[in-house]
N, CA, C and O atoms as a Tinker XYZ file with bonds, in Angstrom:
   444  protein
     1  N      4.088000   -5.187000   -1.381000    73     2
     2  CA     3.961000   -5.016000    0.045000    64     1     3
     3  C      2.645000   -5.620000    0.512000    63     2     4     5
     4  O      1.593000   -5.392000   -0.084000    81     3
     5  N      2.721000   -6.369000    1.553000    73     3     6
     6  CA     1.525000   -6.968000    2.123000    64     5     7
     7  C      0.854000   -5.985000    3.082000    63     6     8     9
     8  O      1.538000   -5.277000    3.821000    81     7
     9  N     -0.461000   -5.938000    3.074000    73     7    10
    10  CA    -1.144000   -5.102000    4.048000    64     9    11
    11  C     -0.906000   -5.627000    5.455000    63    10    12    13
    12  O     -0.779000   -6.834000    5.662000    81    11
    13  N     -0.845000   -4.721000    6.415000    73    11    14
    14  CA    -0.725000   -5.107000    7.813000    64    13    15
    15  C     -2.132000   -5.098000    8.390000    63    14    16    17
    16  O     -2.736000   -4.035000    8.531000    81    15
    17  N     -2.657000   -6.265000    8.724000    73    15    18
    18  CA    -4.038000   -6.343000    9.185000    64    17    19
    19  C     -4.962000   -5.856000    8.082000    63    18    20    21
    20  O     -4.848000   -6.276000    6.931000    81    19
    21  N     -5.881000   -4.964000    8.445000    73    19    22
    22  CA    -6.796000   -4.413000    7.450000    64    21    23
    23  C     -6.234000   -3.146000    6.813000    63    22    24    25
    24  O     -6.757000   -2.668000    5.806000    81    23
    25  N     -5.175000   -2.606000    7.395000    73    23    26
    26  CA    -4.588000   -1.372000    6.892000    64    25    27
    27  C     -3.537000   -1.670000    5.835000    63    26    28    29
    28  O     -2.722000   -2.577000    6.005000    81    27
    29  N     -3.550000   -0.931000    4.770000    73    27    30
    30  CA    -2.521000   -1.068000    3.737000    64    29    31
    31  C     -1.323000   -0.217000    4.149000    63    30    32    33
    32  O     -1.478000    0.850000    4.743000    81    31
    33  N     -0.151000   -0.695000    3.833000    73    31    34
    34  CA     1.065000    0.054000    4.123000    64    33    35
    35  C      1.133000    1.233000    3.156000    63    34    36    37
    36  O      0.976000    1.057000    1.948000    81    35
    37  N      1.364000    2.421000    3.680000    73    35    38
    38  CA     1.414000    3.630000    2.859000    64    37    39
    39  C      2.750000    4.335000    3.061000    63    38    40    41
    40  O      3.434000    4.147000    4.068000    81    39
    41  N      3.097000    5.153000    2.070000    73    39    42
    42  CA     4.270000    6.011000    2.143000    64    41    43
    43  C      3.876000    7.392000    1.626000    63    42    44    45
    44  O      2.875000    7.546000    0.926000    81    43
    45  N      4.677000    8.388000    1.982000    73    43    46
    46  CA     4.498000    9.714000    1.405000    64    45    47
    47  C      5.375000    9.832000    0.173000    63    46    48    49
    48  O      6.477000    9.285000    0.131000    81    47
    49  N      4.885000   10.546000   -0.828000    73    47    50
    50  CA     5.715000   10.843000   -1.991000    64    49    51
    51  C      5.415000   12.259000   -2.449000    63    50    52    53
    52  O      4.328000   12.795000   -2.231000    81    51
    53  N      6.418000   12.846000   -3.093000    73    51    54
    54  CA     6.234000   14.175000   -3.671000    64    53    55
    55  C      7.081000   14.269000   -4.930000    63    54    56    57
    56  O      8.268000   13.943000   -4.924000    81    55
    57  N      6.458000   14.717000   -6.000000    73    55    58
    58  CA     7.153000   14.934000   -7.269000    64    57    59
    59  C      7.613000   16.387000   -7.344000    63    58    60    61
    60  O      6.837000   17.313000   -7.108000    81    59
    61  N      8.882000   16.565000   -7.677000    73    59    62
    62  CA     9.444000   17.896000   -7.876000    64    61    63
    63  C      9.894000   17.976000   -9.330000    63    62    64    65
    64  O     10.518000   17.045000   -9.839000    81    63
    65  N      9.581000   19.081000   -9.999000    73    63    66
    66  CA     9.988000   19.253000  -11.401000    64    65    67
    67  C     10.601000   20.625000  -11.594000    63    66    68    69
    68  O     10.161000   21.616000  -11.011000    81    67
    69  N     11.632000   20.656000  -12.431000    73    67    70
    70  CA    12.266000   21.922000  -12.773000    64    69    71
    71  C     12.964000   21.754000  -14.114000    63    70    72    73
    72  O     13.857000   20.918000  -14.254000    81    71
    73  N     12.564000   22.537000  -15.085000    73    71    74
    74  CA    13.208000   22.504000  -16.392000    64    73    75
    75  C     13.203000   21.138000  -17.045000    63    74    76    77
    76  O     14.159000   20.779000  -17.733000    81    75
    77  N     12.151000   20.373000  -16.844000    73    75    78
    78  CA    12.051000   19.042000  -17.436000    64    77    79
    79  C     12.678000   17.941000  -16.602000    63    78    80    81
    80  O     12.530000   16.765000  -16.931000    81    79
    81  N     13.378000   18.295000  -15.523000    73    79    82
    82  CA    13.986000   17.299000  -14.637000    64    81    83
    83  C     12.952000   16.907000  -13.582000    63    82    84    85
    84  O     12.348000   17.772000  -12.947000    81    83
    85  N     12.751000   15.604000  -13.398000    73    83    86
    86  CA    11.756000   15.103000  -12.441000    64    85    87
    87  C     12.443000   14.368000  -11.304000    63    86    88    89
    88  O     13.137000   13.374000  -11.515000    81    87
    89  N     12.239000   14.874000  -10.099000    73    87    90
    90  CA    12.796000   14.252000   -8.909000    64    89    91
    91  C     11.638000   13.804000   -8.024000    63    90    92    93
    92  O     10.689000   14.553000   -7.792000    81    91
    93  N     11.732000   12.582000   -7.540000    73    91    94
    94  CA    10.700000   12.004000   -6.691000    64    93    95
    95  C     11.270000   11.799000   -5.301000    63    94    96    97
    96  O     12.348000   11.224000   -5.148000    81    95
    97  N     10.560000   12.262000   -4.292000    73    95    98
    98  CA    10.943000   12.050000   -2.892000    64    97    99
    99  C      9.937000   11.087000   -2.266000    63    98   100   101
   100  O      8.730000   11.253000   -2.439000    81    99
   101  N     10.429000   10.076000   -1.536000    73    99   102
   102  CA     9.570000    9.074000   -0.897000    64   101   103
   103  C     10.052000    8.864000    0.532000    63   102   104   105
   104  O     11.253000    8.760000    0.779000    81   103
   105  N      9.108000    8.801000    1.476000    73   103   106
   106  CA     9.489000    8.494000    2.861000    64   105   107
   107  C      8.418000    7.652000    3.546000    63   106   108   109
   108  O      7.239000    7.697000    3.194000    81   107
   109  N      8.865000    6.888000    4.529000    73   107   110
   110  CA     7.945000    6.108000    5.354000    64   109   111
   111  C      7.064000    7.072000    6.151000    63   110   112   113
   112  O      7.525000    8.129000    6.583000    81   111
   113  N      5.816000    6.711000    6.341000    73   111   114
   114  CA     4.827000    7.563000    6.996000    64   113   115
   115  C      5.302000    8.052000    8.359000    63   114   116   117
   116  O      5.169000    9.235000    8.671000    81   115
   117  N      5.853000    7.159000    9.171000    73   115   118
   118  CA     6.213000    7.520000   10.546000    64   117   119
   119  C      7.438000    8.435000   10.634000    63   118   120   121
   120  O      7.759000    8.930000   11.715000    81   119
   121  N      8.126000    8.662000    9.510000    73   119   122
   122  CA     9.333000    9.486000    9.532000    64   121   123
   123  C      9.067000   10.957000    9.202000    63   122   124   125
   124  O      9.888000   11.817000    9.522000    81   123
   125  N      7.936000   11.253000    8.570000    73   123   126
   126  CA     7.646000   12.622000    8.160000    64   125   127
   127  C      7.634000   13.553000    9.369000    63   126   128   129
   128  O      6.959000   13.292000   10.365000    81   127
   129  N      8.394000   14.641000    9.262000    73   127   130
   130  CA     8.446000   15.636000   10.331000    64   129   131
   131  C      9.491000   15.350000   11.396000    63   130   132   133
   132  O      9.663000   16.150000   12.316000    81   131
   133  N     10.187000   14.236000   11.293000    73   131   134
   134  CA    11.184000   13.884000   12.314000    64   133   135
   135  C     12.579000   14.312000   11.880000    63   134   136   137
   136  O     12.856000   14.506000   10.697000    81   135
   137  N     13.441000   14.452000   12.873000    73   135   138
   138  CA    14.827000   14.809000   12.642000    64   137   139
   139  C     15.709000   13.730000   13.251000    63   138   140   141
   140  O     15.441000   13.242000   14.349000    81   139
   141  N     16.760000   13.364000   12.530000    73   139   142
   142  CA    17.650000   12.296000   12.977000    64   141   143
   143  C     19.077000   12.801000   12.983000    63   142   144   145
   144  O     19.460000   13.623000   12.151000    81   143
   145  N     19.861000   12.306000   13.926000    73   143   146
   146  CA    21.269000   12.665000   14.027000    64   145   147
   147  C     22.110000   11.406000   14.130000    63   146   148   149
   148  O     21.727000   10.412000   14.747000    81   147
   149  N     23.264000   11.491000   13.502000    73   147   150
   150  CA    24.251000   10.417000   13.598000    64   149   151
   151  C     25.612000   11.095000   13.513000    63   150   152   153
   152  O     26.064000   11.469000   12.431000    81   151
   153  N     26.253000   11.248000   14.649000    73   151   154
   154  CA    27.504000   12.006000   14.668000    64   153   155
   155  C     27.226000   13.436000   14.243000    63   154   156   157
   156  O     26.368000   14.104000   14.821000    81   155
   157  N     27.948000   13.909000   13.236000    73   155   158
   158  CA    27.768000   15.278000   12.745000    64   157   159
   159  C     26.662000   15.387000   11.703000    63   158   160   161
   160  O     26.306000   16.490000   11.290000    81   159
   161  N     26.123000   14.260000   11.281000    73   159   162
   162  CA    25.082000   14.256000   10.251000    64   161   163
   163  C     23.719000   14.491000   10.895000    63   162   164   165
   164  O     23.343000   13.805000   11.846000    81   163
   165  N     22.987000   15.468000   10.366000    73   163   166
   166  CA    21.623000   15.755000   10.819000    64   165   167
   167  C     20.723000   15.692000    9.596000    63   166   168   169
   168  O     21.039000   16.264000    8.553000    81   167
   169  N     19.617000   15.006000    9.725000    73   167   170
   170  CA    18.701000   14.842000    8.599000    64   169   171
   171  C     17.288000   15.107000    9.088000    63   170   172   173
   172  O     16.827000   14.472000   10.036000    81   171
   173  N     16.601000   16.041000    8.448000    73   171   174
   174  CA    15.216000   16.346000    8.793000    64   173   175
   175  C     14.320000   15.951000    7.627000    63   174   176   177
   176  O     14.550000   16.358000    6.489000    81   175
   177  N     13.307000   15.162000    7.918000    73   175   178
   178  CA    12.354000   14.690000    6.905000    64   177   179
   179  C     11.205000   15.700000    6.882000    63   178   180   181
   180  O     10.251000   15.599000    7.654000    81   179
   181  N     11.322000   16.674000    5.979000    73   179   182
   182  CA    10.390000   17.803000    5.984000    64   181   183
   183  C      9.137000   17.552000    5.147000    63   182   184   185
   184  O      9.140000   16.805000    4.168000    81   183
   185  N      8.089000   18.203000    5.577000    73   183   186
   186  CA     6.819000   18.195000    4.849000    64   185   187
   187  C      7.011000   18.809000    3.459000    63   186   188   189
   188  O      6.448000   18.322000    2.478000    81   187
   189  N      7.797000   19.868000    3.381000    73   187   190
   190  CA     8.003000   20.575000    2.110000    64   189   191
   191  C      8.648000   19.681000    1.052000    63   190   192   193
   192  O      8.318000   19.780000   -0.129000    81   191
   193  N      9.560000   18.815000    1.471000    73   191   194
   194  CA    10.278000   17.992000    0.508000    64   193   195
   195  C      9.627000   16.629000    0.288000    63   194   196   197
   196  O      9.498000   16.181000   -0.851000    81   195
   197  N      9.219000   15.970000    1.365000    73   195   198
   198  CA     8.714000   14.597000    1.275000    64   197   199
   199  C      7.196000   14.479000    1.371000    63   198   200   201
   200  O      6.641000   13.476000    0.923000    81   199
   201  N      6.508000   15.465000    1.939000    73   199   202
   202  CA     5.116000   15.289000    2.341000    64   201   203
   203  C      4.056000   15.634000    1.333000    63   202   204   205
   204  O      3.081000   16.296000    1.689000    81   203
   205  N      4.193000   15.225000    0.112000    73   203   206
   206  CA     3.190000   15.536000   -0.893000    64   205   207
   207  C      1.879000   14.818000   -0.682000    63   206   208   209
   208  O      0.887000   15.441000   -0.305000    81   207
   209  N      1.854000   13.514000   -0.920000    73   207   210
   210  CA     0.625000   12.723000   -0.860000    64   209   211
   211  C      0.916000   11.349000   -0.268000    63   210   212   213
   212  O      2.030000   10.834000   -0.373000    81   211
   213  N     -0.088000   10.775000    0.346000    73   211   214
   214  CA    -0.009000    9.388000    0.809000    64   213   215
   215  C     -0.412000    8.470000   -0.328000    63   214   216   217
   216  O     -1.315000    8.781000   -1.104000    81   215
   217  N      0.269000    7.328000   -0.418000    73   215   218
   218  CA    -0.049000    6.356000   -1.460000    64   217   219
   219  C      0.234000    4.954000   -0.922000    63   218   220   221
   220  O      1.128000    4.772000   -0.095000    81   219
   221  N     -0.526000    3.964000   -1.392000    73   219   222
   222  CA    -0.249000    2.579000   -1.018000    64   221   223
   223  C      1.148000    2.200000   -1.492000    63   222   224   225
   224  O      1.542000    2.524000   -2.612000    81   223
   225  N      1.889000    1.516000   -0.636000    73   223   226
   226  CA     3.260000    1.125000   -0.961000    64   225   227
   227  C      3.322000    0.227000   -2.195000    63   226   228   229
   228  O      4.321000    0.234000   -2.913000    81   227
   229  N      2.287000   -0.530000   -2.441000    73   227   230
   230  CA     2.298000   -1.447000   -3.593000    64   229   231
   231  C      1.577000   -0.864000   -4.814000    63   230   232   233
   232  O      1.242000   -1.597000   -5.745000    81   231
   233  N      1.342000    0.440000   -4.812000    73   231   234
   234  CA     0.621000    1.083000   -5.906000    64   233   235
   235  C      1.415000    1.039000   -7.213000    63   234   236   237
   236  O      2.586000    1.418000   -7.240000    81   235
   237  N      0.781000    0.578000   -8.299000    73   235   238
   238  CA     1.435000    0.625000   -9.616000    64   237   239
   239  C      1.782000    2.065000  -10.028000    63   238   240   241
   240  O      2.766000    2.290000  -10.733000    81   239
   241  N      0.977000    3.028000   -9.589000    73   239   242
   242  CA     1.248000    4.427000   -9.913000    64   241   243
   243  C      2.570000    4.873000   -9.291000    63   242   244   245
   244  O      3.354000    5.564000   -9.942000    81   243
   245  N      2.825000    4.489000   -8.051000    73   243   246
   246  CA     4.085000    4.848000   -7.404000    64   245   247
   247  C      5.267000    4.229000   -8.145000    63   246   248   249
   248  O      6.290000    4.884000   -8.344000    81   247
   249  N      5.129000    2.984000   -8.547000    73   247   250
   250  CA     6.200000    2.316000   -9.290000    64   249   251
   251  C      6.435000    3.005000  -10.641000    63   250   252   253
   252  O      7.570000    3.091000  -11.110000    81   251
   253  N      5.364000    3.489000  -11.253000    73   251   254
   254  CA     5.488000    4.236000  -12.508000    64   253   255
   255  C      6.266000    5.529000  -12.263000    63   254   256   257
   256  O      7.162000    5.869000  -13.036000    81   255
   257  N      5.927000    6.254000  -11.190000    73   255   258
   258  CA     6.638000    7.493000  -10.857000    64   257   259
   259  C      8.127000    7.214000  -10.617000    63   258   260   261
   260  O      8.984000    7.971000  -11.075000    81   259
   261  N      8.427000    6.136000   -9.905000    73   259   262
   262  CA     9.827000    5.779000   -9.636000    64   261   263
   263  C     10.556000    5.510000  -10.947000    63   262   264   265
   264  O     11.665000    6.000000  -11.161000    81   263
   265  N      9.935000    4.739000  -11.811000    73   263   266
   266  CA    10.555000    4.382000  -13.097000    64   265   267
   267  C     10.788000    5.588000  -14.000000    63   266   268   269
   268  O     11.770000    5.633000  -14.741000    81   267
   269  N      9.888000    6.561000  -13.937000    73   267   270
   270  CA     9.960000    7.701000  -14.836000    64   269   271
   271  C     10.782000    8.868000  -14.295000    63   270   272   273
   272  O     11.155000    9.755000  -15.062000    81   271
   273  N     11.070000    8.890000  -13.005000    73   271   274
   274  CA    11.805000   10.008000  -12.412000    64   273   275
   275  C     13.267000    9.997000  -12.857000    63   274   276   277
   276  O     13.842000    8.942000  -13.125000    81   275
   277  N     13.850000   11.180000  -12.928000    73   275   278
   278  CA    15.274000   11.301000  -13.241000    64   277   279
   279  C     16.126000   10.984000  -12.010000    63   278   280   281
   280  O     17.251000   10.501000  -12.129000    81   279
   281  N     15.574000   11.264000  -10.830000    73   279   282
   282  CA    16.236000   10.878000   -9.588000    64   281   283
   283  C     15.171000   10.612000   -8.528000    63   282   284   285
   284  O     14.059000   11.136000   -8.586000    81   283
   285  N     15.548000    9.784000   -7.566000    73   283   286
   286  CA    14.633000    9.410000   -6.488000    64   285   287
   287  C     15.400000    9.541000   -5.175000    63   286   288   289
   288  O     16.497000    9.002000   -5.033000    81   287
   289  N     14.813000   10.262000   -4.214000    73   287   290
   290  CA    15.385000   10.408000   -2.881000    64   289   291
   291  C     14.483000    9.662000   -1.919000    63   290   292   293
   292  O     13.272000    9.882000   -1.898000    81   291
   293  N     15.073000    8.773000   -1.115000    73   291   294
   294  CA    14.292000    7.837000   -0.305000    64   293   295
   295  C     14.812000    7.805000    1.128000    63   294   296   297
   296  O     16.022000    7.777000    1.356000    81   295
   297  N     13.896000    7.808000    2.089000    73   295   298
   298  CA    14.276000    7.549000    3.472000    64   297   299
   299  C     13.251000    6.610000    4.094000    63   298   300   301
   300  O     12.043000    6.822000    3.995000    81   299
   301  N     13.766000    5.567000    4.739000    73   299   302
   302  CA    12.907000    4.601000    5.421000    64   301   303
   303  C     12.979000    3.225000    4.797000    63   302   304   305
   304  O     13.220000    3.076000    3.599000    81   303
   305  N     12.766000    2.227000    5.625000    73   303   306
   306  CA    12.877000    0.831000    5.194000    64   305   307
   307  C     11.796000    0.449000    4.183000    63   306   308   309
   308  O     12.094000   -0.182000    3.169000    81   307
   309  N     10.552000    0.822000    4.448000    73   307   310
   310  CA     9.456000    0.481000    3.530000    64   309   311
   311  C      9.693000    1.138000    2.173000    63   310   312   313
   312  O      9.570000    0.497000    1.130000    81   311
   313  N     10.032000    2.421000    2.202000    73   311   314
   314  CA    10.268000    3.159000    0.955000    64   313   315
   315  C     11.433000    2.575000    0.168000    63   314   316   317
   316  O     11.367000    2.473000   -1.057000    81   315
   317  N     12.501000    2.192000    0.866000    73   315   318
   318  CA    13.651000    1.599000    0.186000    64   317   319
   319  C     13.277000    0.275000   -0.474000    63   318   320   321
   320  O     13.715000   -0.003000   -1.590000    81   319
   321  N     12.479000   -0.534000    0.197000    73   319   322
   322  CA    12.057000   -1.813000   -0.397000    64   321   323
   323  C     11.276000   -1.600000   -1.694000    63   322   324   325
   324  O     11.405000   -2.382000   -2.636000    81   323
   325  N     10.468000   -0.546000   -1.738000    73   323   326
   326  CA     9.708000   -0.236000   -2.957000    64   325   327
   327  C     10.672000    0.122000   -4.085000    63   326   328   329
   328  O     10.541000   -0.375000   -5.204000    81   327
   329  N     11.629000    0.977000   -3.788000    73   327   330
   330  CA    12.587000    1.424000   -4.803000    64   329   331
   331  C     13.458000    0.262000   -5.277000    63   330   332   333
   332  O     13.836000    0.208000   -6.447000    81   331
   333  N     13.777000   -0.664000   -4.378000    73   331   334
   334  CA    14.586000   -1.828000   -4.754000    64   333   335
   335  C     13.904000   -2.692000   -5.816000    63   334   336   337
   336  O     14.579000   -3.385000   -6.577000    81   335
   337  N     12.585000   -2.655000   -5.870000    73   335   338
   338  CA    11.877000   -3.424000   -6.898000    64   337   339
   339  C     12.219000   -2.908000   -8.297000    63   338   340   341
   340  O     12.218000   -3.674000   -9.260000    81   339
   341  N     12.509000   -1.618000   -8.407000    73   339   342
   342  CA    12.849000   -0.999000   -9.691000    64   341   343
   343  C     14.372000   -0.924000   -9.861000    63   342   344   345
   344  O     14.902000   -1.174000  -10.944000    81   343
   345  N     15.057000   -0.579000   -8.778000    73   343   346
   346  CA    16.517000   -0.421000   -8.770000    64   345   347
   347  C     17.103000   -1.377000   -7.732000    63   346   348   349
   348  O     17.317000   -0.980000   -6.587000    81   347
   349  N     17.366000   -2.624000   -8.109000    73   347   350
   350  CA    17.781000   -3.657000   -7.157000    64   349   351
   351  C     19.049000   -3.340000   -6.363000    63   350   352   353
   352  O     19.251000   -3.908000   -5.290000    81   351
   353  N     19.896000   -2.459000   -6.855000    73   351   354
   354  CA    21.146000   -2.153000   -6.149000    64   353   355
   355  C     21.033000   -0.940000   -5.226000    63   354   356   357
   356  O     22.033000   -0.508000   -4.653000    81   355
   357  N     19.839000   -0.393000   -5.075000    73   355   358
   358  CA    19.656000    0.819000   -4.273000    64   357   359
   359  C     20.148000    0.647000   -2.840000    63   358   360   361
   360  O     20.754000    1.568000   -2.291000    81   359
   361  N     19.906000   -0.500000   -2.223000    73   359   362
   362  CA    20.314000   -0.714000   -0.830000    64   361   363
   363  C     21.829000   -0.619000   -0.680000    63   362   364   365
   364  O     22.326000   -0.150000    0.344000    81   363
   365  N     22.551000   -1.056000   -1.684000    73   363   366
   366  CA    24.015000   -1.016000   -1.612000    64   365   367
   367  C     24.536000    0.419000   -1.585000    63   366   368   369
   368  O     25.641000    0.663000   -1.099000    81   367
   369  N     23.761000    1.364000   -2.097000    73   367   370
   370  CA    24.167000    2.766000   -2.115000    64   369   371
   371  C     23.658000    3.537000   -0.892000    63   370   372   373
   372  O     24.013000    4.702000   -0.711000    81   371
   373  N     22.838000    2.909000   -0.058000    73   371   374
   374  CA    22.221000    3.596000    1.078000    64   373   375
   375  C     23.232000    3.888000    2.177000    63   374   376   377
   376  O     24.173000    3.129000    2.406000    81   375
   377  N     23.006000    5.014000    2.849000    73   375   378
   378  CA    23.688000    5.289000    4.104000    64   377   379
   379  C     22.631000    5.139000    5.192000    63   378   380   381
   380  O     21.433000    5.166000    4.909000    81   379
   381  N     23.068000    4.983000    6.416000    73   379   382
   382  CA    22.131000    4.819000    7.518000    64   381   383
   383  C     22.349000    5.945000    8.510000    63   382   384   385
   384  O     23.438000    6.107000    9.061000    81   383
   385  N     21.295000    6.720000    8.729000    73   383   386
   386  CA    21.318000    7.819000    9.685000    64   385   387
   387  C     20.446000    7.384000   10.853000    63   386   388   389
   388  O     19.237000    7.205000   10.708000    81   387
   389  N     21.075000    7.216000   12.017000    73   387   390
   390  CA    20.359000    6.723000   13.204000    64   389   391
   391  C     19.651000    5.404000   12.900000    63   390   392   393
   392  O     18.557000    5.147000   13.402000    81   391
   393  N     20.287000    4.571000   12.073000    73   391   394
   394  CA    19.742000    3.258000   11.742000    64   393   395
   395  C     18.691000    3.246000   10.655000    63   394   396   397
   396  O     18.150000    2.190000   10.328000    81   395
   397  N     18.393000    4.410000   10.087000    73   395   398
   398  CA    17.347000    4.520000    9.061000    64   397   399
   399  C     18.009000    4.681000    7.690000    63   398   400   401
   400  O     18.855000    5.558000    7.511000    81   399
   401  N     17.625000    3.833000    6.712000    73   399   402
   402  CA    18.252000    3.924000    5.398000    64   401   403
   403  C     17.837000    5.181000    4.629000    63   402   404   405
   404  O     16.677000    5.593000    4.641000    81   403
   405  N     18.834000    5.774000    3.959000    73   403   406
   406  CA    18.634000    6.944000    3.117000    64   405   407
   407  C     19.442000    6.719000    1.846000    63   406   408   409
   408  O     20.612000    6.342000    1.905000    81   407
   409  N     18.818000    6.949000    0.706000    73   407   410
   410  CA    19.532000    6.769000   -0.559000    64   409   411
   411  C     18.980000    7.729000   -1.613000    63   410   412   413
   412  O     17.806000    8.100000   -1.596000    81   411
   413  N     19.862000    8.112000   -2.522000    73   411   414
   414  CA    19.463000    8.870000   -3.701000    64   413   415
   415  C     19.860000    8.030000   -4.913000    63   414   416   417
   416  O     20.983000    7.535000   -5.009000    81   415
   417  N     18.918000    7.883000   -5.823000    73   415   418
   418  CA    19.151000    7.136000   -7.058000    64   417   419
   419  C     19.066000    8.122000   -8.214000    63   418   420   421
   420  O     18.101000    8.877000   -8.332000    81   419
   421  N     20.088000    8.107000   -9.067000    73   419   422
   422  CA    20.127000    8.983000  -10.237000    64   421   423
   423  C     20.185000    8.125000  -11.486000    63   422   424   425
   424  O     20.967000    7.179000  -11.565000    81   423
   425  N     19.367000    8.456000  -12.445000    73   423   426
   426  CA    19.415000    7.767000  -13.735000    64   425   427
   427  C     20.441000    8.459000  -14.608000    63   426   428   429
   428  O     20.640000    9.671000  -14.526000    81   427
   429  N     21.080000    7.676000  -15.431000    73   427   430
   430  CA    21.984000    8.270000  -16.412000    64   429   431
   431  C     21.780000    7.541000  -17.736000    63   430   432   433
   432  O     21.388000    6.375000  -17.779000    81   431
   433  N     22.054000    8.253000  -18.784000    73   431   434
   434  CA    21.936000    7.661000  -20.107000    64   433   435
   435  C     23.344000    7.474000  -20.669000    63   434   436   437
   436  O     24.194000    8.358000  -20.559000    81   435
   437  N     23.565000    6.349000  -21.251000    73   435   438
   438  CA    24.833000    6.100000  -21.895000    64   437   439
   439  C     24.687000    6.535000  -23.352000    63   438   440   441
   440  O     23.842000    6.029000  -24.092000    81   439
   441  N     25.516000    7.464000  -23.731000    73   439   442
   442  CA    25.425000    8.017000  -25.092000    64   441   443
   443  C     26.262000    7.234000  -26.053000    63   442   444
   444  O     26.304000    7.557000  -27.240000    81   443
């Protein structure tokens, strides 16, 4: 991601863990705290789920978290572009709520 002017593009991320399962939530900065509707679908981008920490969109640490997570939940164009670097087909799985991309990526192991 290229910086915009002197400001670096940032996203919010939050790591959730339970019983060894690691889920990463990522959202574009301007979406945190907003609610979107599309027909009967309502989506709220909550602080509790998405609002852990701010990080540069091009941070190697964020890419490491994405690669290591068992699942990744993403909302927003900037956040989706970051995830696409690791999971190139993520956009094909996205739905759009009020024009904003939302996707969940799950890793699976072939036994």
